[in-house]
Amino acid sequence: MASYTGGAAEKARVVKLQKQREKGRAEMEKAIQKVKVAARGSNIAFSKTTDEKVEETTGVGLVTLEELEGREAQLKLDQEKSGAEKNTVKKKKKRKEMSTLSFNLEDEENGDAPLVVSKKKKIGKNPAVNTSFLPDKDREAEELQEIEDLKQEWIEKQAQLKAQDVELTFNYWDGSGHRHKVHIKKGYTIEQFLNLALEELVAIYPDVRCVSVDMLMFIKADLIVPHYLTFYQMEQMKARGEKGPLFRFVQHREEENKPPGLLKDDLQYGKVTLRSWYERNKHMFPANQWKTFDPEINWEKYTLEQTFKR
């Protein structure tokens, strides 16, 4: 060790520090030895063989061959028994988790009962509670079907009304009236009616032989009726003129000997005239009183004072 040439106090302090270091080094070596001994003991404990464990469980000392075989057989039985108990516990646990349904008792005893998964019950509505305000597919389907049935019933009823036969009397007007009759359907348009009237007039009046339907006019209650309207439409809209309703279809009286179901117009007869005649005489009576029919005009509040004011 190198010598120290300082003062006495410094030399004493150095000696003290050297003793402390040696003491710490010795304690460190003791701790390391203890750790090594503890590690060596654990390795010995874990390095025991299976045979040694069997000896610990079966006993110490020599045994005969019969005793050894008997112990091995007993050990196998214990292992099989413990395995069977584990399987039974597992099956019981599985049966608790899943509902079973089986009518074969033998299968259940053998543990082969089929497992059936129970379906969740559908929670329905309480019939005692009013649920009419809630959406319901079945109820909506029934309502739609009812609406469709009513719609189809209405269409069939309208078709029956339009198919009714009507005997319509009219005057061919060329300055004076000439009365004629034609049979029409209530669903016919004015144009279809004029076509039938033209077939009736052609054989009698030479001035209409070169005339088409567009050159004819139909006047009812001093109103010129457009060709596109049907008699059924005017009946439904309750068409009116200054003198009242334009049409009123009624049944024939029994004494008239008409076919059953044949209708007639019970009001003033309409006029059929040439458009050329109207253009030549529209400044004279009665053509100067004729006006085009407008369904928007309400004639229900009509008075005679309005006529004189015009």
XYZ file of C-alpha atoms in Angstrom, residues 44-292:
249
model
C -32.369 -29.576 -5.591
C -36.085 -29.302 -4.762
C -37.107 -28.872 -8.416
C -34.795 -31.556 -9.721
C -36.656 -34.384 -8.049
C -37.689 -37.130 -10.479
C -41.152 -38.580 -10.926
C -40.037 -41.810 -9.289
C -39.011 -39.920 -6.142
C -42.465 -38.244 -6.070
C -44.128 -41.627 -6.419
C -42.003 -42.907 -3.545
C -43.090 -39.965 -1.411
C -46.799 -40.685 -2.121
C -46.622 -44.489 -1.932
C -44.316 -44.858 1.013
C -40.694 -45.401 1.842
C -38.891 -48.703 1.610
C -38.962 -51.835 -0.515
C -42.285 -53.309 -1.748
C -43.170 -56.577 -3.467
C -44.162 -56.853 -7.124
C -47.782 -57.656 -6.260
C -48.067 -54.589 -4.054
C -46.565 -52.410 -6.778
C -48.996 -53.761 -9.417
C -51.925 -53.323 -7.042
C -50.944 -49.727 -6.350
C -50.629 -49.017 -10.079
C -54.085 -50.540 -10.767
C -55.577 -48.518 -7.907
C -53.954 -45.391 -9.309
C -55.500 -46.046 -12.752
C -58.952 -46.583 -11.196
C -58.637 -43.344 -9.276
C -57.666 -41.493 -12.435
C -60.604 -42.970 -14.418
C -62.999 -42.161 -11.604
C -61.814 -38.576 -11.395
C -62.120 -38.232 -15.207
C -65.688 -39.605 -15.132
C -66.617 -37.177 -12.360
C -65.218 -34.270 -14.372
C -67.278 -35.324 -17.452
C -70.437 -35.579 -15.354
C -69.893 -32.119 -13.934
C -69.352 -30.707 -17.436
C -72.571 -32.321 -18.771
C -74.605 -31.047 -15.836
C -73.219 -27.579 -16.389
C -74.050 -27.732 -20.108
C -77.618 -28.923 -19.370
C -78.135 -25.996 -17.070
C -77.042 -23.601 -19.771
C -79.228 -25.152 -22.503
C -82.807 -26.402 -22.116
C -83.299 -30.061 -23.081
C -86.375 -31.789 -24.510
C -86.387 -35.578 -24.823
C -89.006 -38.290 -24.345
C -86.505 -41.192 -24.446
C -85.542 -42.087 -20.860
C -82.907 -44.604 -21.950
C -81.029 -41.936 -23.888
C -81.081 -39.649 -20.869
C -79.702 -42.406 -18.618
C -76.885 -43.121 -21.079
C -76.114 -39.419 -21.356
C -77.042 -39.266 -25.074
C -80.083 -36.985 -24.744
C -80.249 -34.548 -27.670
C -79.796 -30.919 -26.836
C -82.489 -28.651 -28.218
C -82.051 -24.915 -28.110
C -85.254 -23.276 -26.905
C -86.502 -20.383 -28.988
C -87.165 -17.081 -27.337
C -90.847 -16.372 -26.915
C -92.129 -13.388 -28.854
C -93.522 -10.762 -26.560
C -96.906 -9.656 -27.913
C -99.134 -6.711 -27.173
C -101.530 -6.587 -24.270
C -105.016 -7.080 -25.768
C -106.577 -5.056 -22.944
C -104.657 -1.892 -23.932
C -105.817 0.400 -26.732
C -103.045 0.305 -29.348
C -104.972 1.767 -32.294
C -102.671 4.790 -32.337
C -99.555 2.622 -32.771
C -98.308 1.506 -36.206
C -99.508 -1.983 -37.104
C -98.568 -3.687 -40.377
C -101.536 -6.072 -40.289
C -104.030 -3.298 -39.590
C -102.529 -1.072 -42.286
C -102.722 -3.954 -44.785
C -106.402 -4.502 -43.918
C -107.141 -0.782 -44.318
C -105.407 -0.668 -47.708
C -107.337 -3.753 -48.825
C -110.603 -2.177 -47.653
C -109.813 1.036 -49.543
C -108.997 -0.979 -52.668
C -112.268 -2.922 -52.360
C -114.272 0.290 -51.967
C -112.474 1.811 -54.931
C -113.238 -1.225 -57.095
C -116.872 -1.186 -55.926
C -117.161 2.516 -56.821
C -115.652 1.923 -60.279
C -118.094 -0.914 -60.981
C -121.042 1.210 -59.830
C -119.983 4.110 -62.063
C -119.626 1.732 -65.007
C -123.174 0.481 -64.409
C -124.535 4.036 -64.304
C -122.705 5.021 -67.484
C -124.064 1.938 -69.241
C -127.716 2.908 -68.641
C -129.791 3.342 -71.807
C -131.390 6.727 -72.419
C -133.985 7.761 -75.006
C -133.054 11.358 -75.825
C -135.477 13.608 -77.683
C -134.110 16.694 -79.511
C -135.178 19.318 -82.028
C -133.271 19.879 -85.253
C -133.286 23.677 -85.465
C -133.068 25.466 -88.788
C -135.320 28.363 -87.804
C -138.064 26.012 -86.692
C -138.027 22.824 -84.639
C -138.158 19.254 -86.030
C -138.430 16.622 -83.291
C -136.366 13.406 -83.367
C -135.278 10.656 -80.943
C -132.099 8.639 -80.543
C -131.004 5.988 -78.046
C -127.716 6.675 -76.254
C -125.777 5.556 -73.197
C -125.530 7.892 -70.237
C -121.741 7.713 -70.538
C -121.749 9.033 -74.124
C -120.161 12.387 -74.914
C -122.041 15.159 -76.700
C -119.957 14.389 -79.782
C -121.110 10.747 -79.778
C -124.706 11.876 -79.396
C -124.362 14.330 -82.317
C -122.890 11.558 -84.450
C -126.044 9.441 -83.862
C -128.254 12.489 -84.469
C -126.440 13.177 -87.754
C -127.151 9.629 -88.931
C -130.831 10.268 -88.162
C -130.897 13.655 -89.951
C -128.954 12.756 -93.097
C -131.792 10.675 -94.507
C -134.312 13.520 -94.060
C -132.568 16.887 -94.538
C -130.403 17.441 -97.636
C -128.523 20.405 -96.090
C -126.791 18.111 -93.544
C -125.605 15.424 -95.962
C -122.179 17.035 -96.379
C -121.851 18.006 -92.712
C -119.479 16.518 -90.125
C -120.029 16.300 -86.389
C -117.714 19.283 -85.763
C -120.133 21.476 -87.724
C -123.051 20.694 -85.402
C -123.993 22.369 -82.098
C -126.064 21.124 -79.161
C -128.011 23.722 -77.177
C -129.839 22.913 -73.941
C -131.721 25.564 -71.946
C -130.040 28.328 -74.012
C -126.564 26.963 -73.192
C -124.151 25.680 -75.869
C -122.797 22.420 -74.431
C -119.156 21.529 -75.346
C -118.621 18.317 -77.303
C -116.207 16.740 -74.788
C -118.650 16.597 -71.857
C -120.659 13.444 -71.156
C -124.280 13.241 -70.026
C -123.132 11.370 -66.920
C -120.692 14.182 -66.002
C -123.384 16.846 -66.380
C -125.763 14.807 -64.247
C -123.109 14.357 -61.520
C -122.125 18.027 -61.497
C -125.833 18.964 -61.464
C -125.396 21.245 -64.454
C -127.828 24.165 -64.407
C -128.873 26.992 -66.643
C -130.914 30.111 -66.135
C -134.133 28.086 -66.200
C -132.998 25.239 -63.976
C -131.230 21.862 -64.374
C -130.117 20.859 -67.863
C -130.947 17.128 -67.513
C -133.184 14.968 -65.370
C -133.135 11.294 -66.330
C -136.181 9.326 -65.138
C -137.870 6.025 -65.878
C -140.604 5.823 -68.502
C -144.153 5.423 -67.282
C -145.759 1.998 -67.582
C -148.375 3.173 -70.076
C -145.658 4.256 -72.504
C -144.761 0.558 -73.116
C -141.021 1.149 -73.104
C -138.372 -1.513 -72.342
C -137.586 -1.844 -68.625
C -134.574 0.181 -67.522
C -134.852 2.693 -70.397
C -134.482 6.276 -69.160
C -135.610 9.562 -70.662
C -134.868 13.257 -70.178
C -137.876 14.741 -68.413
C -136.937 18.388 -69.051
C -137.034 20.748 -72.026
C -135.775 19.211 -75.261
C -132.402 20.295 -76.540
C -131.659 21.733 -79.978
C -129.263 20.459 -82.646
C -128.301 23.013 -85.234
C -125.648 23.796 -87.813
C -122.810 26.035 -86.692
C -123.158 27.958 -89.980
C -126.818 28.694 -89.234
C -125.826 30.007 -85.783
C -123.149 32.312 -87.241
C -125.685 33.797 -89.673
C -128.427 34.289 -87.086
C -126.661 34.845 -83.746
C -127.934 38.472 -83.715
C -131.529 37.276 -83.836
C -133.779 35.481 -81.381
C -133.365 32.770 -80.127
C -129.684 32.503 -81.120
C -128.869 35.822 -79.459
C -129.826 34.225 -76.105
C -127.464 31.311 -76.410
C -124.295 31.286 -74.273
C -121.486 28.791 -73.892
